[in-house]
PDB file of C-alpha atoms in Angstrom:
ATOM      1  CA  MET A   1     -18.802 -12.931 -12.662  1.00  0.00           C
ATOM      2  CA  GLY A   2     -15.059 -14.145 -12.672  1.00  0.00           C
ATOM      3  CA  VAL A   3     -14.383 -10.585 -15.133  1.00  0.00           C
ATOM      4  CA  LYS A   4     -17.112  -8.525 -13.577  1.00  0.00           C
ATOM      5  CA  GLY A   5     -15.027  -9.219 -10.260  1.00  0.00           C
ATOM      6  CA  PHE A   6     -11.571  -8.123 -12.178  1.00  0.00           C
ATOM      7  CA  VAL A   7     -13.973  -5.019 -13.032  1.00  0.00           C
ATOM      8  CA  GLU A   8     -15.565  -3.599 -10.353  1.00  0.00           C
ATOM      9  CA  GLY A   9     -12.534  -4.053  -8.087  1.00  0.00           C
ATOM     10  CA  GLY A  10     -10.631  -2.330 -10.723  1.00  0.00           C
ATOM     11  CA  ILE A  11     -12.843   0.481  -9.992  1.00  0.00           C
ATOM     12  CA  ALA A  12     -13.515   0.800  -6.771  1.00  0.00           C
ATOM     13  CA  SER A  13      -9.181   0.508  -6.320  1.00  0.00           C
ATOM     14  CA  ILE A  14      -9.001   3.559  -9.091  1.00  0.00           C
ATOM     15  CA  VAL A  15     -11.200   5.901  -6.945  1.00  0.00           C
ATOM     16  CA  ALA A  16      -9.516   4.543  -4.190  1.00  0.00           C
ATOM     17  CA  GLY A  17      -6.485   5.119  -4.850  1.00  0.00           C
ATOM     18  CA  CYS A  18      -7.046   8.480  -6.231  1.00  0.00           C
ATOM     19  CA  SER A  19      -8.460   9.621  -3.115  1.00  0.00           C
ATOM     20  CA  THR A  20      -6.022   9.019  -0.843  1.00  0.00           C
ATOM     21  CA  HIS A  21      -2.903   9.823  -2.812  1.00  0.00           C
ATOM     22  CA  PRO A  22      -1.445  13.006  -1.116  1.00  0.00           C
ATOM     23  CA  MET A  23      -2.019  10.453   2.509  1.00  0.00           C
ATOM     24  CA  ASP A  24      -0.706   7.862   0.992  1.00  0.00           C
ATOM     25  CA  LEU A  25       2.894  10.174  -0.142  1.00  0.00           C
ATOM     26  CA  ILE A  26       2.775  11.909   3.121  1.00  0.00           C
ATOM     27  CA  LYS A  27       3.433   8.343   4.209  1.00  0.00           C
ATOM     28  CA  VAL A  28       6.177   8.085   2.364  1.00  0.00           C
ATOM     29  CA  ARG A  29       7.939  11.345   3.457  1.00  0.00           C
ATOM     30  CA  MET A  30       7.549  10.722   7.285  1.00  0.00           C
ATOM     31  CA  GLN A  31       9.211   6.907   6.403  1.00  0.00           C
ATOM     32  CA  LEU A  32      12.269   8.755   4.850  1.00  0.00           C
ATOM     33  CA  GLN A  33      12.802  10.700   8.208  1.00  0.00           C
ATOM     34  CA  GLY A  34      16.061   9.879   9.200  1.00  0.00           C
ATOM     35  CA  GLU A  35      17.161   8.056   6.072  1.00  0.00           C
ATOM     36  CA  ASN A  36      20.741   8.767   6.989  1.00  0.00           C
ATOM     37  CA  LEU A  37      22.101   7.027  10.577  1.00  0.00           C
ATOM     38  CA  PRO A  38      24.949   9.230  11.812  1.00  0.00           C
ATOM     39  CA  ASN A  39      26.525   5.213  12.481  1.00  0.00           C
ATOM     40  CA  PRO A  40      28.562   4.660   8.647  1.00  0.00           C
ATOM     41  CA  GLN A  41      27.325   1.469   8.955  1.00  0.00           C
ATOM     42  CA  ALA A  42      23.739   1.202   9.787  1.00  0.00           C
ATOM     43  CA  HIS A  43      22.752   3.829   7.442  1.00  0.00           C
ATOM     44  CA  ASN A  44      21.628   1.284   4.681  1.00  0.00           C
ATOM     45  CA  LEU A  45      19.742  -1.194   6.704  1.00  0.00           C
ATOM     46  CA  ARG A  46      16.793   0.263   6.082  1.00  0.00           C
ATOM     47  CA  PRO A  47      13.516  -2.158   4.529  1.00  0.00           C
ATOM     48  CA  ALA A  48      13.469  -1.762   1.302  1.00  0.00           C
ATOM     49  CA  TYR A  49      11.808  -1.311  -2.001  1.00  0.00           C
ATOM     50  CA  ALA A  50      13.642   1.089  -3.786  1.00  0.00           C
ATOM     51  CA  ASN A  51      16.628   2.940  -5.182  1.00  0.00           C
ATOM     52  CA  SER A  52      19.280   4.295  -2.857  1.00  0.00           C
ATOM     53  CA  ILE A  53      18.557   7.486  -0.815  1.00  0.00           C
ATOM     54  CA  HIS A  54      20.421   9.659   0.097  1.00  0.00           C
ATOM     55  CA  VAL A  55      18.867  12.704   2.364  1.00  0.00           C
ATOM     56  CA  PRO A  56      19.952  14.349   6.149  1.00  0.00           C
ATOM     57  CA  PRO A  57      18.110  13.153   8.957  1.00  0.00           C
ATOM     58  CA  PRO A  58      16.030  16.395  10.002  1.00  0.00           C
ATOM     59  CA  PRO A  59      15.868  17.545  13.091  1.00  0.00           C
ATOM     60  CA  THR A  60      13.252  16.358  14.697  1.00  0.00           C
ATOM     61  CA  ARG A  61      10.543  14.088  13.146  1.00  0.00           C
ATOM     62  CA  VAL A  62       7.517  15.523  12.296  1.00  0.00           C
ATOM     63  CA  GLY A  63       3.476  14.927  12.762  1.00  0.00           C
ATOM     64  CA  PRO A  64       1.436  14.252   8.635  1.00  0.00           C
ATOM     65  CA  ILE A  65       0.218  17.666   9.660  1.00  0.00           C
ATOM     66  CA  SER A  66       3.627  19.285   9.597  1.00  0.00           C
ATOM     67  CA  VAL A  67       4.831  17.023   7.041  1.00  0.00           C
ATOM     68  CA  GLY A  68       1.948  18.169   4.545  1.00  0.00           C
ATOM     69  CA  VAL A  69       2.491  21.619   5.308  1.00  0.00           C
ATOM     70  CA  ARG A  70       6.026  21.742   4.634  1.00  0.00           C
ATOM     71  CA  ILE A  71       5.278  19.761   1.315  1.00  0.00           C
ATOM     72  CA  ILE A  72       3.074  22.451   0.181  1.00  0.00           C
ATOM     73  CA  GLN A  73       5.407  25.612   1.091  1.00  0.00           C
ATOM     74  CA  SER A  74       8.040  23.884  -0.279  1.00  0.00           C
ATOM     75  CA  GLU A  75       6.781  22.690  -3.435  1.00  0.00           C
ATOM     76  CA  GLY A  76       3.262  23.806  -3.858  1.00  0.00           C
ATOM     77  CA  VAL A  77       0.034  22.005  -3.527  1.00  0.00           C
ATOM     78  CA  ALA A  78      -0.361  20.215  -6.963  1.00  0.00           C
ATOM     79  CA  ALA A  79       3.396  18.275  -5.062  1.00  0.00           C
ATOM     80  CA  LEU A  80       0.721  15.978  -3.307  1.00  0.00           C
ATOM     81  CA  TYR A  81      -0.218  14.513  -6.203  1.00  0.00           C
ATOM     82  CA  SER A  82       3.204  13.445  -7.068  1.00  0.00           C
ATOM     83  CA  GLY A  83       3.327  10.064  -8.658  1.00  0.00           C
ATOM     84  CA  VAL A  84      -1.112   9.761  -8.801  1.00  0.00           C
ATOM     85  CA  SER A  85      -0.376   8.356 -12.760  1.00  0.00           C
ATOM     86  CA  ALA A  86       1.766   5.661 -11.183  1.00  0.00           C
ATOM     87  CA  THR A  87      -1.099   5.640  -8.382  1.00  0.00           C
ATOM     88  CA  VAL A  88      -3.525   4.805 -11.659  1.00  0.00           C
ATOM     89  CA  LEU A  89      -0.889   2.686 -13.468  1.00  0.00           C
ATOM     90  CA  ARG A  90      -1.084   0.565 -10.178  1.00  0.00           C
ATOM     91  CA  GLN A  91      -4.681   0.753  -9.227  1.00  0.00           C
ATOM     92  CA  THR A  92      -5.433  -0.459 -12.618  1.00  0.00           C
ATOM     93  CA  LEU A  93      -2.478  -3.204 -12.441  1.00  0.00           C
ATOM     94  CA  TYR A  94      -1.591  -4.744  -9.406  1.00  0.00           C
ATOM     95  CA  SER A  95      -5.510  -4.185  -7.083  1.00  0.00           C
ATOM     96  CA  THR A  96      -7.168  -5.179 -10.568  1.00  0.00           C
ATOM     97  CA  THR A  97      -6.404  -8.269 -10.741  1.00  0.00           C
ATOM     98  CA  ARG A  98      -5.595  -9.056  -6.880  1.00  0.00           C
ATOM     99  CA  MET A  99      -9.300  -8.072  -6.634  1.00  0.00           C
ATOM    100  CA  GLY A 100     -10.572  -9.819  -9.773  1.00  0.00           C
ATOM    101  CA  LEU A 101      -8.253 -13.073  -8.208  1.00  0.00           C
ATOM    102  CA  TYR A 102      -9.494 -13.009  -4.516  1.00  0.00           C
ATOM    103  CA  ASP A 103     -12.763 -12.599  -5.388  1.00  0.00           C
ATOM    104  CA  VAL A 104     -12.788 -15.884  -8.430  1.00  0.00           C
ATOM    105  CA  LEU A 105     -11.174 -17.511  -5.352  1.00  0.00           C
ATOM    106  CA  LYS A 106     -13.881 -16.067  -2.722  1.00  0.00           C
ATOM    107  CA  GLN A 107     -16.686 -18.070  -5.451  1.00  0.00           C
ATOM    108  CA  LYS A 108     -14.711 -20.905  -5.415  1.00  0.00           C
ATOM    109  CA  TRP A 109     -14.272 -21.745  -2.466  1.00  0.00           C
ATOM    110  CA  THR A 110     -17.352 -20.630  -0.347  1.00  0.00           C
ATOM    111  CA  ASN A 111     -18.747 -23.157   1.537  1.00  0.00           C
ATOM    112  CA  PRO A 112     -22.608 -23.869  -1.150  1.00  0.00           C
ATOM    113  CA  GLU A 113     -24.184 -24.520   2.150  1.00  0.00           C
ATOM    114  CA  THR A 114     -23.445 -21.807   4.412  1.00  0.00           C
ATOM    115  CA  GLY A 115     -22.674 -18.979   1.736  1.00  0.00           C
ATOM    116  CA  ASN A 116     -19.829 -18.386   4.199  1.00  0.00           C
ATOM    117  CA  MET A 117     -15.636 -19.044   3.459  1.00  0.00           C
ATOM    118  CA  PRO A 118     -13.320 -20.246   6.044  1.00  0.00           C
ATOM    119  CA  LEU A 119     -10.620 -17.357   7.278  1.00  0.00           C
ATOM    120  CA  LEU A 120      -7.616 -19.386   6.613  1.00  0.00           C
ATOM    121  CA  SER A 121      -9.521 -20.247   3.083  1.00  0.00           C
ATOM    122  CA  LYS A 122     -10.072 -16.327   2.867  1.00  0.00           C
ATOM    123  CA  ILE A 123      -5.857 -15.891   3.741  1.00  0.00           C
ATOM    124  CA  THR A 124      -4.729 -17.865   1.667  1.00  0.00           C
ATOM    125  CA  ALA A 125      -7.202 -16.680  -1.377  1.00  0.00           C
ATOM    126  CA  GLY A 126      -5.663 -12.986   0.228  1.00  0.00           C
ATOM    127  CA  LEU A 127      -2.487 -14.253  -0.384  1.00  0.00           C
ATOM    128  CA  ILE A 128      -2.181 -16.024  -3.338  1.00  0.00           C
ATOM    129  CA  ALA A 129      -3.723 -12.990  -5.446  1.00  0.00           C
ATOM    130  CA  GLY A 130      -1.519 -10.555  -3.906  1.00  0.00           C
ATOM    131  CA  GLY A 131       1.562 -12.732  -4.901  1.00  0.00           C
ATOM    132  CA  ILE A 132       0.168 -12.774  -8.997  1.00  0.00           C
ATOM    133  CA  GLY A 133      -1.263  -8.921  -8.431  1.00  0.00           C
ATOM    134  CA  ALA A 134       2.373  -7.801  -6.897  1.00  0.00           C
ATOM    135  CA  ALA A 135       3.894  -9.870 -10.497  1.00  0.00           C
ATOM    136  CA  VAL A 136       1.659  -8.003 -12.593  1.00  0.00           C
ATOM    137  CA  GLY A 137       1.839  -4.149 -10.575  1.00  0.00           C
ATOM    138  CA  ASN A 138       4.860  -4.177  -8.896  1.00  0.00           C
ATOM    139  CA  PRO A 139       6.947  -2.267 -11.197  1.00  0.00           C
ATOM    140  CA  ALA A 140       4.054   0.651 -11.263  1.00  0.00           C
ATOM    141  CA  ASP A 141       3.875  -0.121  -6.797  1.00  0.00           C
ATOM    142  CA  VAL A 142       7.966   1.255  -6.699  1.00  0.00           C
ATOM    143  CA  ALA A 143       7.308   3.767  -9.596  1.00  0.00           C
ATOM    144  CA  MET A 144       4.210   5.821  -7.366  1.00  0.00           C
ATOM    145  CA  VAL A 145       6.772   5.687  -4.357  1.00  0.00           C
ATOM    146  CA  ARG A 146       9.816   6.899  -5.885  1.00  0.00           C
ATOM    147  CA  MET A 147       7.784  10.105  -7.631  1.00  0.00           C
ATOM    148  CA  GLN A 148       6.238  10.508  -4.174  1.00  0.00           C
ATOM    149  CA  ALA A 149       9.165  10.135  -2.670  1.00  0.00           C
ATOM    150  CA  ASP A 150      11.854  12.543  -5.133  1.00  0.00           C
ATOM    151  CA  GLY A 151      11.048  15.722  -4.242  1.00  0.00           C
ATOM    152  CA  ARG A 152      12.177  15.531  -0.314  1.00  0.00           C
ATOM    153  CA  LEU A 153      15.900  14.613  -1.676  1.00  0.00           C
ATOM    154  CA  PRO A 154      18.342  17.458  -3.364  1.00  0.00           C
ATOM    155  CA  VAL A 155      18.162  18.454  -6.292  1.00  0.00           C
ATOM    156  CA  SER A 156      21.346  17.244  -7.147  1.00  0.00           C
ATOM    157  CA  GLN A 157      19.899  13.484  -5.926  1.00  0.00           C
ATOM    158  CA  ARG A 158      16.131  13.683  -7.531  1.00  0.00           C
ATOM    159  CA  ARG A 159      15.495  11.231 -10.288  1.00  0.00           C
ATOM    160  CA  ASN A 160      13.304  13.329 -11.529  1.00  0.00           C
ATOM    161  CA  TYR A 161      11.266  10.678 -13.945  1.00  0.00           C
ATOM    162  CA  LYS A 162       9.458  12.334 -15.829  1.00  0.00           C
ATOM    163  CA  SER A 163       6.309  10.165 -16.471  1.00  0.00           C
ATOM    164  CA  VAL A 164       5.670   7.055 -14.512  1.00  0.00           C
ATOM    165  CA  ILE A 165       6.569   4.853 -18.472  1.00  0.00           C
ATOM    166  CA  ASP A 166       9.779   7.456 -17.500  1.00  0.00           C
ATOM    167  CA  ALA A 167      10.274   5.305 -13.801  1.00  0.00           C
ATOM    168  CA  ILE A 168       9.295   1.798 -15.140  1.00  0.00           C
ATOM    169  CA  THR A 169      11.933   2.248 -18.157  1.00  0.00           C
ATOM    170  CA  ARG A 170      14.729   3.561 -16.330  1.00  0.00           C
ATOM    171  CA  MET A 171      14.498   0.811 -13.099  1.00  0.00           C
ATOM    172  CA  SER A 172      14.205  -2.385 -15.572  1.00  0.00           C
ATOM    173  CA  LYS A 173      17.421  -0.613 -17.301  1.00  0.00           C
ATOM    174  CA  GLN A 174      19.144  -0.224 -13.290  1.00  0.00           C
ATOM    175  CA  GLU A 175      17.593  -3.062 -11.169  1.00  0.00           C
ATOM    176  CA  GLY A 176      15.460  -5.431  -9.283  1.00  0.00           C
ATOM    177  CA  VAL A 177      12.486  -4.591  -6.813  1.00  0.00           C
ATOM    178  CA  MET A 178      10.343  -6.727  -4.153  1.00  0.00           C
ATOM    179  CA  ASN A 179       6.974  -5.227  -2.694  1.00  0.00           C
ATOM    180  CA  ARG A 180       4.489  -6.094   0.086  1.00  0.00           C
ATOM    181  CA  ALA A 181       0.716  -6.931  -1.531  1.00  0.00           C
ATOM    182  CA  MET A 182       0.599 -10.323  -0.219  1.00  0.00           C
ATOM    183  CA  ILE A 183       0.765  -9.111   3.376  1.00  0.00           C
ATOM    184  CA  VAL A 184      -1.651  -6.001   2.336  1.00  0.00           C
ATOM    185  CA  THR A 185      -4.260  -8.698   0.504  1.00  0.00           C
ATOM    186  CA  ALA A 186      -4.326 -11.086   2.377  1.00  0.00           C
ATOM    187  CA  SER A 187      -4.716  -9.034   5.515  1.00  0.00           C
ATOM    188  CA  GLN A 188      -6.724  -6.118   4.443  1.00  0.00           C
ATOM    189  CA  LEU A 189      -9.729  -8.295   1.495  1.00  0.00           C
ATOM    190  CA  ALA A 190      -9.692 -11.187   4.277  1.00  0.00           C
ATOM    191  CA  SER A 191     -10.553  -9.386   6.731  1.00  0.00           C
ATOM    192  CA  TYR A 192     -12.853  -7.359   5.449  1.00  0.00           C
ATOM    193  CA  ASP A 193     -15.135 -10.237   4.546  1.00  0.00           C
ATOM    194  CA  GLN A 194     -14.179 -12.058   8.053  1.00  0.00           C
ATOM    195  CA  ILE A 195     -15.243  -8.940  10.020  1.00  0.00           C
ATOM    196  CA  LYS A 196     -18.308  -8.114   7.680  1.00  0.00           C
ATOM    197  CA  GLU A 197     -19.602 -11.632   7.815  1.00  0.00           C
ATOM    198  CA  MET A 198     -19.491 -11.356  11.843  1.00  0.00           C
ATOM    199  CA  ILE A 199     -21.744  -8.838  12.144  1.00  0.00           C
ATOM    200  CA  LEU A 200     -24.382  -9.776  10.059  1.00  0.00           C
ATOM    201  CA  GLY A 201     -24.110 -12.982  11.425  1.00  0.00           C
ATOM    202  CA  ASN A 202     -24.172 -11.946  15.017  1.00  0.00           C
ATOM    203  CA  GLY A 203     -27.161  -9.349  13.449  1.00  0.00           C
ATOM    204  CA  VAL A 204     -25.236  -6.216  14.922  1.00  0.00           C
ATOM    205  CA  MET A 205     -26.513  -3.869  11.802  1.00  0.00           C
ATOM    206  CA  GLY A 206     -27.737  -5.024   7.842  1.00  0.00           C
ATOM    207  CA  ASP A 207     -26.265  -4.928   5.195  1.00  0.00           C
ATOM    208  CA  GLY A 208     -25.627  -1.440   3.960  1.00  0.00           C
ATOM    209  CA  LEU A 209     -23.170   1.030   4.124  1.00  0.00           C
ATOM    210  CA  GLY A 210     -23.123   1.320   7.907  1.00  0.00           C
ATOM    211  CA  THR A 211     -21.510  -2.900   7.878  1.00  0.00           C
ATOM    212  CA  HIS A 212     -19.415  -1.676   4.865  1.00  0.00           C
ATOM    213  CA  VAL A 213     -17.356   1.727   6.741  1.00  0.00           C
ATOM    214  CA  THR A 214     -17.015  -0.229   9.618  1.00  0.00           C
ATOM    215  CA  ALA A 215     -15.913  -3.786   8.176  1.00  0.00           C
ATOM    216  CA  SER A 216     -13.755  -1.325   5.686  1.00  0.00           C
ATOM    217  CA  PHE A 217     -12.132   0.760   8.283  1.00  0.00           C
ATOM    218  CA  ALA A 218     -11.389  -2.311  10.687  1.00  0.00           C
ATOM    219  CA  ALA A 219      -9.591  -3.672   8.039  1.00  0.00           C
ATOM    220  CA  GLY A 220      -7.999  -1.105   7.320  1.00  0.00           C
ATOM    221  CA  PHE A 221      -6.083  -0.427  10.470  1.00  0.00           C
ATOM    222  CA  VAL A 222      -5.554  -4.411  10.116  1.00  0.00           C
ATOM    223  CA  ALA A 223      -4.006  -3.868   6.613  1.00  0.00           C
ATOM    224  CA  ALA A 224      -1.974  -0.872   8.696  1.00  0.00           C
ATOM    225  CA  VAL A 225      -0.889  -3.172  10.927  1.00  0.00           C
ATOM    226  CA  ALA A 226       0.954  -6.056   9.131  1.00  0.00           C
ATOM    227  CA  SER A 227       2.193  -4.532   6.496  1.00  0.00           C
ATOM    228  CA  ASN A 228       3.897  -1.064   7.881  1.00  0.00           C
ATOM    229  CA  PRO A 229       7.287  -3.013   9.265  1.00  0.00           C
ATOM    230  CA  VAL A 230       6.964  -4.235   5.407  1.00  0.00           C
ATOM    231  CA  ASP A 231       6.648  -0.814   4.265  1.00  0.00           C
ATOM    232  CA  VAL A 232       8.717   1.749   4.643  1.00  0.00           C
ATOM    233  CA  GLU A 233      11.694   3.153   2.345  1.00  0.00           C
ATOM    234  CA  PRO A 234      15.487   2.144   1.942  1.00  0.00           C
ATOM    235  CA  GLY A 235      18.710   2.882   2.073  1.00  0.00           C
ATOM    236  CA  GLN A 236      21.807   1.631  -0.433  1.00  0.00           C
ATOM    237  CA  ALA A 237      20.496  -1.247  -2.619  1.00  0.00           C
ATOM    238  CA  ALA A 238      19.477  -4.233  -1.519  1.00  0.00           C
ATOM    239  CA  PRO A 239      22.140  -5.140   1.711  1.00  0.00           C
ATOM    240  CA  TYR A 240      20.269  -7.846   2.568  1.00  0.00           C
ATOM    241  CA  LYS A 241      19.910 -11.478   2.105  1.00  0.00           C
ATOM    242  CA  GLY A 242      15.918 -12.188   2.292  1.00  0.00           C
ATOM    243  CA  ALA A 243      13.003 -10.252   3.984  1.00  0.00           C
ATOM    244  CA  ILE A 244      13.637 -12.064   7.547  1.00  0.00           C
ATOM    245  CA  ASP A 245      17.759 -10.743   7.527  1.00  0.00           C
ATOM    246  CA  CYS A 246      16.061  -7.067   6.495  1.00  0.00           C
ATOM    247  CA  ALA A 247      13.751  -6.401   9.219  1.00  0.00           C
ATOM    248  CA  MET A 248      17.254  -7.924  11.600  1.00  0.00           C
ATOM    249  CA  LYS A 249      19.642  -5.685   9.991  1.00  0.00           C
ATOM    250  CA  THR A 250      16.508  -2.981  10.638  1.00  0.00           C
ATOM    251  CA  VAL A 251      15.896  -3.553  14.500  1.00  0.00           C
ATOM    252  CA  LYS A 252      19.653  -3.592  15.368  1.00  0.00           C
ATOM    253  CA  ALA A 253      20.620  -0.418  14.260  1.00  0.00           C
ATOM    254  CA  GLU A 254      17.207   1.196  14.587  1.00  0.00           C
ATOM    255  CA  GLY A 255      15.098  -1.024  17.125  1.00  0.00           C
ATOM    256  CA  VAL A 256      11.805  -2.546  17.630  1.00  0.00           C
ATOM    257  CA  MET A 257       9.753   0.399  16.504  1.00  0.00           C
ATOM    258  CA  SER A 258      11.770   1.751  13.943  1.00  0.00           C
ATOM    259  CA  LEU A 259       9.554  -1.055  12.079  1.00  0.00           C
ATOM    260  CA  TYR A 260       6.446   1.059  12.949  1.00  0.00           C
ATOM    261  CA  LYS A 261       7.873   4.128  11.439  1.00  0.00           C
ATOM    262  CA  GLY A 262       5.466   6.364   9.675  1.00  0.00           C
ATOM    263  CA  PHE A 263       2.683   4.211  11.535  1.00  0.00           C
ATOM    264  CA  ILE A 264       0.702   7.135  12.257  1.00  0.00           C
ATOM    265  CA  PRO A 265       0.430   8.265   8.568  1.00  0.00           C
ATOM    266  CA  THR A 266       0.058   4.388   6.963  1.00  0.00           C
ATOM    267  CA  ILE A 267      -2.969   4.055   8.726  1.00  0.00           C
ATOM    268  CA  SER A 268      -4.030   7.342   8.281  1.00  0.00           C
ATOM    269  CA  ARG A 269      -4.200   6.694   4.302  1.00  0.00           C
ATOM    270  CA  GLN A 270      -4.601   2.889   4.808  1.00  0.00           C
ATOM    271  CA  GLY A 271      -8.103   3.570   6.510  1.00  0.00           C
ATOM    272  CA  PRO A 272     -10.106   6.400   4.533  1.00  0.00           C
ATOM    273  CA  PHE A 273      -8.097   3.549   1.667  1.00  0.00           C
ATOM    274  CA  THR A 274     -10.231   1.017   2.821  1.00  0.00           C
ATOM    275  CA  VAL A 275     -13.498   2.147   3.534  1.00  0.00           C
ATOM    276  CA  VAL A 276     -13.591   4.479   0.685  1.00  0.00           C
ATOM    277  CA  LEU A 277     -12.551   0.726  -1.801  1.00  0.00           C
ATOM    278  CA  PHE A 278     -14.880  -1.475   0.096  1.00  0.00           C
ATOM    279  CA  VAL A 279     -17.340   0.938  -0.279  1.00  0.00           C
ATOM    280  CA  THR A 280     -17.515   1.499  -3.396  1.00  0.00           C
ATOM    281  CA  LEU A 281     -16.908  -1.498  -4.629  1.00  0.00           C
ATOM    282  CA  GLU A 282     -20.392  -2.388  -2.812  1.00  0.00           C
ATOM    283  CA  GLN A 283     -21.772  -0.132  -4.580  1.00  0.00           C
ATOM    284  CA  VAL A 284     -20.569  -0.899  -8.582  1.00  0.00           C
ATOM    285  CA  ARG A 285     -21.489  -4.325  -7.176  1.00  0.00           C
ATOM    286  CA  LYS A 286     -25.112  -3.129  -6.888  1.00  0.00           C
ATOM    287  CA  LEU A 287     -24.812  -0.981  -9.927  1.00  0.00           C
ATOM    288  CA  LEU A 288     -23.321  -3.915 -11.938  1.00  0.00           C
ATOM    289  CA  LYS A 289     -25.628  -6.805 -10.439  1.00  0.00           C
ATOM    290  CA  GLU A 290     -27.855  -6.484 -13.300  1.00  0.00           C
ATOM    291  CA  PHE A 291     -24.673  -7.486 -16.144  1.00  0.00           C
TER     292      PHE A 291
END
């Protein structure tokens, strides 16, 4: 049963990741708007996972549709899938691990009498699964963000990674990175299970597509709200002592709402991603039920 959970989660994650990759790329590009601040002392204060990115700020902020149109006009339609190889690798490593481990912990911690698991246990299982998944898949996660963002840089500053392997190899030689995986996993998986249980327990809907879509979209919203403050690209290499220091400096430089820069594209991507993820997962579970 444990191995099957990894397989089911991996298949669903790859399908969801590839389906929503263009929205994820647009989200990253929007978060990069205003990367360089006028104050030279403040231009490094960005929440972080990646390397130094120096680009002139755009004259005005634009929405996700405008960003998508600009990408197509300047880089071509194929640019919407920049870094998709890293997405596939990331889902294969990170999401397969986190989904599988969460399923294993869920089976162990579920009350055999009620068939349910307390919310706190769900969150704990998500944090554990997300943390281990991050250790396994973090390089591919960062490579995906880097490859998505590269096209926005001036030609002289682009990294021009040849492939996800090239990106990971070069990053491993140059720097260390950190991830938001624990927050996403805990908020996404725990909220999906909790909301699904509430819908079924109150008899609102049966265990079908309607329940899966409703619970998964709500879970996507929860995950977007929880993860967006730590999901914004960085400036210079690691000018922070930790996550709290990073948040405080960012708020001081740009205001509280800077933590939610790119929230619209985040929810626009996180919502559909989570819906595709869990709907696909439920269908894969049905297909593999006899195995």
